[in-house]
XYZ file of C-alpha atoms in Angstrom:
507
model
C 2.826 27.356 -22.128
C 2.785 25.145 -19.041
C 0.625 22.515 -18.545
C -0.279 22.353 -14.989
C -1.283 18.597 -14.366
C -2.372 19.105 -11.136
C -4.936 21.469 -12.002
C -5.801 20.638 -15.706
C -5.018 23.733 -17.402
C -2.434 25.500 -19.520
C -0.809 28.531 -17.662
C 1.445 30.596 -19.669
C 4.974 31.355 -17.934
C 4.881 33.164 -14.815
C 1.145 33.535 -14.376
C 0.708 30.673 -11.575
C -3.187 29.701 -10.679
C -4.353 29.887 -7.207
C -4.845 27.008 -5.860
C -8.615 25.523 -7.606
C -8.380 28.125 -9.595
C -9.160 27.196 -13.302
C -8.004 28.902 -16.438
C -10.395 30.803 -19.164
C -9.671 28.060 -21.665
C -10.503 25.397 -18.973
C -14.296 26.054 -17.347
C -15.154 24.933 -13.903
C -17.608 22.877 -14.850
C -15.330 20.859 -17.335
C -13.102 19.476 -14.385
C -16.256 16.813 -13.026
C -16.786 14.154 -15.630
C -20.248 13.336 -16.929
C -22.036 10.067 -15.852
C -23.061 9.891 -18.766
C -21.027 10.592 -21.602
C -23.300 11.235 -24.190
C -24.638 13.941 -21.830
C -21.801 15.783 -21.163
C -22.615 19.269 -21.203
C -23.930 18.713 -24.696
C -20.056 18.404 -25.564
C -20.417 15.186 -28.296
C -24.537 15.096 -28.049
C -25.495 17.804 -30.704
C -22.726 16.634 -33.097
C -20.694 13.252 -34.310
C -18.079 12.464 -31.797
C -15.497 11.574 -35.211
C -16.378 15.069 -36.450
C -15.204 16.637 -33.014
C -12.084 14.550 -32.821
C -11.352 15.536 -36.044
C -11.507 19.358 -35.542
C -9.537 18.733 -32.025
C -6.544 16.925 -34.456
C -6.649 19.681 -36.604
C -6.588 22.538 -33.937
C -3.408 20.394 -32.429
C -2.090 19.840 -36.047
C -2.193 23.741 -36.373
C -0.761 24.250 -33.052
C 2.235 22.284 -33.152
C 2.779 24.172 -37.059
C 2.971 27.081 -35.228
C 5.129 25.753 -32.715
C 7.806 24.218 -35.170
C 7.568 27.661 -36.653
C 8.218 29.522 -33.731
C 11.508 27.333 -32.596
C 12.719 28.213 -36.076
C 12.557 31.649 -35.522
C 14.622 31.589 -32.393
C 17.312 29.267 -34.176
C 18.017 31.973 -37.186
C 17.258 34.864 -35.338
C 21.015 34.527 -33.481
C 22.383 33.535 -36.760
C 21.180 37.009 -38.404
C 22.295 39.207 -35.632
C 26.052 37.455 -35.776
C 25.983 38.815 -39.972
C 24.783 41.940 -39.318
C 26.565 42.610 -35.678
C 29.964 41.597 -38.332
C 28.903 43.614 -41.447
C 28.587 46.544 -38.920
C 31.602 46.440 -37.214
C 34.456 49.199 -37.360
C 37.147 47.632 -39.727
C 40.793 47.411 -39.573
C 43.346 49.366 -41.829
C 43.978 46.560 -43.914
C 40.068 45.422 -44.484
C 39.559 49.052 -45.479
C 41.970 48.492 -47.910
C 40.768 45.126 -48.923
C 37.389 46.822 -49.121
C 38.369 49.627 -51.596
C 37.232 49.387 -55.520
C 40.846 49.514 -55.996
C 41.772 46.592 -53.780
C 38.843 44.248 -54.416
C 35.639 43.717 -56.341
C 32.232 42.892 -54.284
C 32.967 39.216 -54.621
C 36.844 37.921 -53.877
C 38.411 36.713 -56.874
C 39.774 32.912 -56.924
C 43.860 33.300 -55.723
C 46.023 33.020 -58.527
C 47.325 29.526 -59.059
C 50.800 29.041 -57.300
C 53.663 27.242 -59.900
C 54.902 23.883 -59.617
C 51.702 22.870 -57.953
C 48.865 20.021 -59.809
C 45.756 21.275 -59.953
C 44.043 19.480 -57.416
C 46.971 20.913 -54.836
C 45.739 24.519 -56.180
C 42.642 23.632 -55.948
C 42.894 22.981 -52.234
C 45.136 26.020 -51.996
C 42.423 28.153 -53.789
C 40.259 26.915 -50.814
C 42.001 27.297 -48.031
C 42.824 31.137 -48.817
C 39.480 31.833 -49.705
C 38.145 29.964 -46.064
C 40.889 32.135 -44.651
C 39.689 35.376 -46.229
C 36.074 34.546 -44.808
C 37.441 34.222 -41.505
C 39.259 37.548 -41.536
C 35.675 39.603 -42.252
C 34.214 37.596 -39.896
C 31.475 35.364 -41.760
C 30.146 32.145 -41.115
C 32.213 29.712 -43.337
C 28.802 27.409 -42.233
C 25.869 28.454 -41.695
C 23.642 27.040 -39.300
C 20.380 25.592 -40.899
C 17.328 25.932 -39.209
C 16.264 22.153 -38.063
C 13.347 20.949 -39.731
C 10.748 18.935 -37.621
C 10.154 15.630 -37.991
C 7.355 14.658 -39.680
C 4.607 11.896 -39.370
C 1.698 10.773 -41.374
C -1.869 10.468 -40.951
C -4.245 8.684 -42.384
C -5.060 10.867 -44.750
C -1.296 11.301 -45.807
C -1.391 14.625 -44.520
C 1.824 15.243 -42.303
C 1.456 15.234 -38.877
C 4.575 17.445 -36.552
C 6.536 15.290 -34.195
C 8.377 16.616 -31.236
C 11.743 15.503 -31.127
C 12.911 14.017 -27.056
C 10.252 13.319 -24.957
C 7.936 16.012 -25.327
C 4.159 14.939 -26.504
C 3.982 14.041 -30.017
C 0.855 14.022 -32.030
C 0.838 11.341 -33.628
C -1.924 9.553 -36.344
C -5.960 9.937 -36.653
C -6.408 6.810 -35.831
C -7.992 4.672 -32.967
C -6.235 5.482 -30.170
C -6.518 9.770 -30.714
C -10.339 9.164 -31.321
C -10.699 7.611 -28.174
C -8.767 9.580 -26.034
C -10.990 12.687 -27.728
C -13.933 10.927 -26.927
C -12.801 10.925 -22.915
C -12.110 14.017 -22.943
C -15.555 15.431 -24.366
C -17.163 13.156 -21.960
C -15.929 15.187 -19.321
C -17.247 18.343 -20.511
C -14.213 19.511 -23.155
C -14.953 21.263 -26.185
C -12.755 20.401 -29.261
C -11.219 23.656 -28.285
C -10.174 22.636 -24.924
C -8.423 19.176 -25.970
C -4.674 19.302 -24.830
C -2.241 17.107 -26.616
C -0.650 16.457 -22.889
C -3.910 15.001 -22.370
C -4.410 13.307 -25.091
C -0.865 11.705 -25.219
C -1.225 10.645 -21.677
C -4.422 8.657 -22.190
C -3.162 6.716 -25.857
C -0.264 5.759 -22.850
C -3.053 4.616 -20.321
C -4.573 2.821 -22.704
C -2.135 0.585 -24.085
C -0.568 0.106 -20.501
C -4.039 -1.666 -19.243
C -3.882 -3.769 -22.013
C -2.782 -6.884 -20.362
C -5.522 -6.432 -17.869
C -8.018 -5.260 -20.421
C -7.365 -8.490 -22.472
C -7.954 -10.788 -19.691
C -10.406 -9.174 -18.223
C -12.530 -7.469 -21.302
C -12.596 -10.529 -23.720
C -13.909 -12.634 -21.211
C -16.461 -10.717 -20.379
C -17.604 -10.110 -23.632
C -17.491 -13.723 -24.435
C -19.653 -14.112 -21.733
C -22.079 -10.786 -22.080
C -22.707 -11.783 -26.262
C -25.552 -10.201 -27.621
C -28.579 -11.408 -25.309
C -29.892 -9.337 -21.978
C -27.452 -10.511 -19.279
C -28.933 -13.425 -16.735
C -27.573 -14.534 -13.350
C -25.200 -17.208 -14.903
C -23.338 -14.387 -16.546
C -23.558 -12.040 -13.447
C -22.127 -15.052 -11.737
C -19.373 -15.352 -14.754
C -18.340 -11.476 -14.018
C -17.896 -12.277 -10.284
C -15.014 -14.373 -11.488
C -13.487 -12.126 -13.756
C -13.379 -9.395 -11.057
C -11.604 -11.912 -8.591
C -9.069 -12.585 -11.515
C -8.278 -9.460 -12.185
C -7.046 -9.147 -8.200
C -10.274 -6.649 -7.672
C -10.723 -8.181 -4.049
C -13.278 -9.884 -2.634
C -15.406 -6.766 -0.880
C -14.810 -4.230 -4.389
C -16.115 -7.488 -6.245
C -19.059 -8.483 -3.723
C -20.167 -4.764 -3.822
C -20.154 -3.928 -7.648
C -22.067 -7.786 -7.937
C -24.839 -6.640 -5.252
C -25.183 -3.485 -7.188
C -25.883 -4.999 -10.467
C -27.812 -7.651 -9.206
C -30.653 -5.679 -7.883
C -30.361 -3.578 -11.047
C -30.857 -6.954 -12.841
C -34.101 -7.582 -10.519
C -36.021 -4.394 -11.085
C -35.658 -4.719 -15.311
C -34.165 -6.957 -18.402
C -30.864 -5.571 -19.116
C -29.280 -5.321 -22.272
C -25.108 -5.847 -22.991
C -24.692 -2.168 -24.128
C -27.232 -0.468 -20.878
C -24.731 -3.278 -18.671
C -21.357 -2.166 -19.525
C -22.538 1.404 -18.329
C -24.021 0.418 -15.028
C -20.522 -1.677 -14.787
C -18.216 1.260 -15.536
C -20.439 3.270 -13.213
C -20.348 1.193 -10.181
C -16.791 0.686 -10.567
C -16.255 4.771 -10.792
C -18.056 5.131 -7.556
C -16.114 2.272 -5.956
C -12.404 4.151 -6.312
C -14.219 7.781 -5.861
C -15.394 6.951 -2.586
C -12.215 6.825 -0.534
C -11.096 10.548 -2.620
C -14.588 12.079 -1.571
C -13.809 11.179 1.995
C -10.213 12.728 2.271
C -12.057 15.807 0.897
C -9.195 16.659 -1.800
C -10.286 15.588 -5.359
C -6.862 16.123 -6.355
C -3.643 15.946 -5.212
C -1.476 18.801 -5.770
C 1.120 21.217 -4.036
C -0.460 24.198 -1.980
C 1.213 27.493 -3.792
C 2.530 29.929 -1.112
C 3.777 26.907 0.882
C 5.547 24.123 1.698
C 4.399 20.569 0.863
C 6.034 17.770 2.161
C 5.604 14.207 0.398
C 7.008 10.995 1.733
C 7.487 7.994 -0.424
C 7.196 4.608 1.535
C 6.861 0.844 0.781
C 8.563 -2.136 0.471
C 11.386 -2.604 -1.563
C 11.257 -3.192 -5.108
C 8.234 -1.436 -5.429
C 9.583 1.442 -7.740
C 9.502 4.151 -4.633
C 12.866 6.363 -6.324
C 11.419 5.788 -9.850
C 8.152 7.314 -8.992
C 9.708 9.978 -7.168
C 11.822 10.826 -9.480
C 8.672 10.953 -12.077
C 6.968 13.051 -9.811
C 9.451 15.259 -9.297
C 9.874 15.708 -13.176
C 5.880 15.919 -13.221
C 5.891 19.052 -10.487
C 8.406 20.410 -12.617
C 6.512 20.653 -15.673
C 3.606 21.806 -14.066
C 5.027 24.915 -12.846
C 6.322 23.925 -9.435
C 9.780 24.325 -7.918
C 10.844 20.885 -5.651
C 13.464 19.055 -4.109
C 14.198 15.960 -3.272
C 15.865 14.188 0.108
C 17.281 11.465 -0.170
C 16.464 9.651 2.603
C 17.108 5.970 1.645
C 20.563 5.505 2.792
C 20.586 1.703 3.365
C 19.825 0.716 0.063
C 23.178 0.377 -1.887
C 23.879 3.185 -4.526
C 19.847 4.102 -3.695
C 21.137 8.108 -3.325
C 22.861 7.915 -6.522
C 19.803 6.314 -8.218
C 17.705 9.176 -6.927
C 20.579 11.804 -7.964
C 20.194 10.916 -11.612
C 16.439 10.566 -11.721
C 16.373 14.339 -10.099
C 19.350 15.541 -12.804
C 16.623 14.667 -15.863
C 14.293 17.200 -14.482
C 16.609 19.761 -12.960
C 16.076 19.093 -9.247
C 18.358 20.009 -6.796
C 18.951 16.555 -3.976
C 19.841 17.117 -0.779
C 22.000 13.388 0.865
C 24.312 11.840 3.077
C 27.303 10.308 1.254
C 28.519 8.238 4.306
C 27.375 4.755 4.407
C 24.299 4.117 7.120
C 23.739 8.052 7.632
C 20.653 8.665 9.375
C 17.937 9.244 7.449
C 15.993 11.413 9.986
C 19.847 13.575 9.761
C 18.734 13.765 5.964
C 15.248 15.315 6.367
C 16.376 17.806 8.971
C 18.924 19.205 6.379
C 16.350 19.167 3.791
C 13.571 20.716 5.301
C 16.309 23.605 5.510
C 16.977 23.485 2.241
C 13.745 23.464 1.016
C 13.122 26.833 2.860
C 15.922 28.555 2.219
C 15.128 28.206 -1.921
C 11.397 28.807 -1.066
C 10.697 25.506 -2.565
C 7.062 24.073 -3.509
C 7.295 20.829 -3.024
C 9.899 18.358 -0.822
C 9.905 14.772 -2.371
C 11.133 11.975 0.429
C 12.885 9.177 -0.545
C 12.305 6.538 2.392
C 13.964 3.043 2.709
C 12.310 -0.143 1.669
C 11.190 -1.657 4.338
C 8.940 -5.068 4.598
C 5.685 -4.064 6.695
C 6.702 -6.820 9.145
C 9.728 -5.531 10.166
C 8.978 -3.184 13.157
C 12.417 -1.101 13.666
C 12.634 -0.013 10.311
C 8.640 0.945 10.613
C 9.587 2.708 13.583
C 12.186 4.800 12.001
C 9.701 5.696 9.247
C 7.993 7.089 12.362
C 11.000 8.505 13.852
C 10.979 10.570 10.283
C 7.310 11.838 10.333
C 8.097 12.837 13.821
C 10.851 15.341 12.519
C 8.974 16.737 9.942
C 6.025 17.480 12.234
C 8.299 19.072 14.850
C 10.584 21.322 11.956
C 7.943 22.220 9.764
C 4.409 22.310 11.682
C 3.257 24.506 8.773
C 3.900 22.270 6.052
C 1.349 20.388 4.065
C 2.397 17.027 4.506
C 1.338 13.828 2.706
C 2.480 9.648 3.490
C 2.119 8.090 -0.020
C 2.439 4.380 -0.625
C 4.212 3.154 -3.768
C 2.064 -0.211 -4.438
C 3.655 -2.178 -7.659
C 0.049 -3.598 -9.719
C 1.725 -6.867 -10.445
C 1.455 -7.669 -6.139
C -1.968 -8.109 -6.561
C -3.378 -8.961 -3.565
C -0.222 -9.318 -1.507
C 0.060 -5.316 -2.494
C -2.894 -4.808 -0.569
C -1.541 -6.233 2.610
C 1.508 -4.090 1.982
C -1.255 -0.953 1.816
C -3.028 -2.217 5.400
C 0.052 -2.641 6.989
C 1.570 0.656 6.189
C -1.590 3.006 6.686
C -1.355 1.982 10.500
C 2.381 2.663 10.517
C 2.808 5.551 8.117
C -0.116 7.649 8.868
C -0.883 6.921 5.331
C -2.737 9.603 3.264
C -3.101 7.990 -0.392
C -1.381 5.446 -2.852
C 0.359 5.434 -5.582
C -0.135 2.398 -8.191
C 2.563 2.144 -10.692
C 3.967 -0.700 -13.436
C 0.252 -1.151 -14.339
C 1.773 -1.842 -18.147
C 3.241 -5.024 -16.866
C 0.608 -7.052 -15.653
C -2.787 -8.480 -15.859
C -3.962 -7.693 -11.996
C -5.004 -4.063 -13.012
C -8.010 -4.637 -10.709
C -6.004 -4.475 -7.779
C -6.428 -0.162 -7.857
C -10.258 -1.571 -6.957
C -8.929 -3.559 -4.146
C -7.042 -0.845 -2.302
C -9.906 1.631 -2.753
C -12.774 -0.564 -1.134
C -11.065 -2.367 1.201
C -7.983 -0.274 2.324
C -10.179 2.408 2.157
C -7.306 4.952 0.995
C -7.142 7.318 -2.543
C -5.463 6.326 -5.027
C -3.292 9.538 -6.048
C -1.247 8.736 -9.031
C -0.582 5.952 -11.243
C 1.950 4.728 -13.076
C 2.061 3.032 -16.717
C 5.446 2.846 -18.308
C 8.844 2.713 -17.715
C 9.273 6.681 -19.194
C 9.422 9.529 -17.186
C 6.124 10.887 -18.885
C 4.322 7.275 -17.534
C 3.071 8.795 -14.650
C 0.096 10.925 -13.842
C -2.648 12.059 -11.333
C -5.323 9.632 -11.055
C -9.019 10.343 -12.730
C -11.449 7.391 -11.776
C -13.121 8.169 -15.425
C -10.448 8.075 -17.360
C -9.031 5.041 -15.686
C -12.655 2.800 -15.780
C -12.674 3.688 -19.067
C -8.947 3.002 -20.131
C -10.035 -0.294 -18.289
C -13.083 -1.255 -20.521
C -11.893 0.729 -23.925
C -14.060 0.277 -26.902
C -17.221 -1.335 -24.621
């Protein structure tokens, strides 16, 4: 099976979706998360949420059983067929012979001991003829044993399969799976519907917001305690937003919000962490409502043409690279250009980020080749293989520098002119740990770039996680992916839900 991230669901091999078209096993109404979680489709409100993330461990305990099982299969089932394709083979004159009553018994007898020899040499000799033999009728001297998985435990000692390499791994029942279950079924899964793709990706969210979560969460507890909140501690949040690089209009607007909610009744710690988490959903699903495209993902039956942009240092060939990797998984062909060809050893960096996931690169070796040069051969390339989705590499480029913002231009300009029927997307590569300086990066570039979303990445390394707040209110632009790790899994479509509440997890 495939998981298609860009849609949600699991498509088997060679059965593509249409475009917004979801999967029996994956309902509609499952894809819009619940306001409230507790009344999500009635998915953890008629039973205990631990019960239901138990049964969804156990359905992906069973799973990857059946898995392990089935790659063992396919490892003996060559193994057999070389025995019997040699036990049914013609034989020569002399293994006829061999094979007689007369000539040998069903099981070769030892060699007779040579003379003069110590019995560890005719030991060794005994071996070697018999090894010999073996190879003559054509049998395995050793066979091939079928590898075992590897095996974790839970916490009820039960083994739990691992995936070897970088697949998904199921790991414990413990904290981090029954939150990520609980997210899940408060967007309208059943236990049935839990994916461990999903799952693993969240437990990675998670713990890559916990810098920000720290600072920002523990304060705010500190602050919130036990009693109904009052303006001091309103006032107390304001700061914590500002700290955590949320921007001044993202922070003034969630503040207003909960302010009058504060004047019309008493509110209580538990009833305020909600209306928080909801305001700050609306605040980064406002600039995605506007675009009108909820998610991000290649048109089938098309080209789609994403460029990468933003200053260097950024992570802008690490991301694409992930992305590529990411289409690839999800059932997409792509290709990458690579179009940064100032940047020392930049097209080599991009060539083995592409080689992990398969992707052919189309580049310039000379030194200073034009980049526009590298797009035009690309966009050829990508229609000639009937390609998905073309990934641009652009050149870092500060957004005060206005010649190397024109040539960014200059490229947009080609691809509008060769490929007027492509869907094409700007993305901006923002790097969390900015903070605010990030922002003026994003304000810059959407006048220049014709900028059409962002994507936030090395959240895992810093405490300014707010800063996805700050681009959404005040740049006004969707953020499209984001980024939490250095591994080529760490990056993902963005889901304001998941991310508020990978934010504020546990509250």
């Amino acid at each position: 099976m495939v998981y298609d991230w860009f849609n949600r669901t699991s498509v088997p091999p060679g059965q593509e979706p249409a475009d917004g078209e979801v999967t029996a096993a994956e309902p509609a109404e499952a894809a819009e998360p619940a306001a409230d979680p507790s009344q999500a489709n009635g998915a953890v409100a008629d039973e205990d949420p631990l019960e239901w993330a138990r049964q969804a461990y156990a359905r992906l305990k069973a799973q990857k059983a059946q898995e392990a099982l089935a790659v063992q299969a396919e490892q003996v089932a060559p193994a057999k067929e070389s025995i019997a394709s040699s036990e049914s083979a013609p034989l020569s004159d002399s293994q006829e012979r061999e094979s007689t009553p007369e000539a040998s018994s069903a099981v070769s007898p030892d060699p007779a001991p040579t003379a003069g020899l110590s019995l560890l040499e005719q030991a060794a000799a005994q071996r070697q003829e018999r090894r010999e033999d073996l190879e003559r009728r054509s049998l395995p001297v050793d066979p091939v044993e079928p590898a075992q998985p590897a095996q974790s435990f839970d916490i009820s000692g039960s083994p739990a399969l691992v995936s070897d390499g970088d697949d998904p791994q199921l790991g414990a029942f413990d904290d981090t799976f029954t939150w990520s279950a609980e997210v899940l079924a408060a967007q309208g899964r059943r236990a049935e519907q839990v994916s461990l793709e999903e799952i693993d990706w969240l437990g990675r969210l998670r713990r890559g917001l916990e810098k920000t979560r720290q600072g920002f969460v523990t304060s705010l507890l500190e602050n919130l305690g036990d009693d109904p909140l009052t303006p001091e501690v309103v006032d107390e949040l304001e700061a914590l937003l500002l700290r955590a690089d949320a921007g001044v209009q993202a922070t003034d607007q969630v503040m207003e919000a909960l302010r009058r909610r504060l004047n019309e009744d008493v509110v209580d710690p538990r009833e305020g962490i909600r209306f928080l988490k909801e305001q700050l959903r609306n605040l980064l699903e406002k600039p995605i409502q506007d675009s009108g495209v909820e998610l991000l993902a290649p048109e089938r039956g098309r080209l789609n043409i994403w460029l990468m942009v933003g200053v260097n240092g950024v992570g802008k060939t690490t991301t694409l690279g992930k992305l590529a990797n990411l289409a690839v998984r999800s059932g997409y062909s792509a290709l990458v250009a690579a179009a940064d060809t100032f940047r020392a050893a930049a097209v080599q960096q991009v060539a083995v980020w592409a080689d992990r996931s398969d992707v052919p690169v189309v580049s310039n070796p000379s030194a200073n080749a034009d980049p526009a040069a590298v797009v035009f051969d690309a966009i050829g390339a990508a229609r000639s293989r009937n390609a998905d989705l073309l990934l641009v590499d652009t050149a870092g480029r500060l957004q005060t520098k206005h010649n190397l913002m024109e040539e960014l231009q200059k490229i947009r300009r080609i691809v509008d002119r060769l490929a007027p029927e492509a869907k094409v997307e700007s993305l901006l590569v923002l790097d969390a740990s900015q903070g605010q300086n990030g922002l003026k990066q994003a304000m810059a570039f959407a006048k220049a770039a014709d900028l059409t979303g962002v994507v936030i990445t090395k959240l895992d390394g810093t405490a300014r996680g707010g800063v996805a707040l700050a681009v959404a209110s005040e740049a006004g632009l969707p953020i499209r992916f984001i980024g939490a790790g250095e591994g080529i899994r760490d990056l993902r479509p963005f889901n304001s839900f998941e991310f508020v509440e990978a934010l504020l997890a546990g509250r």
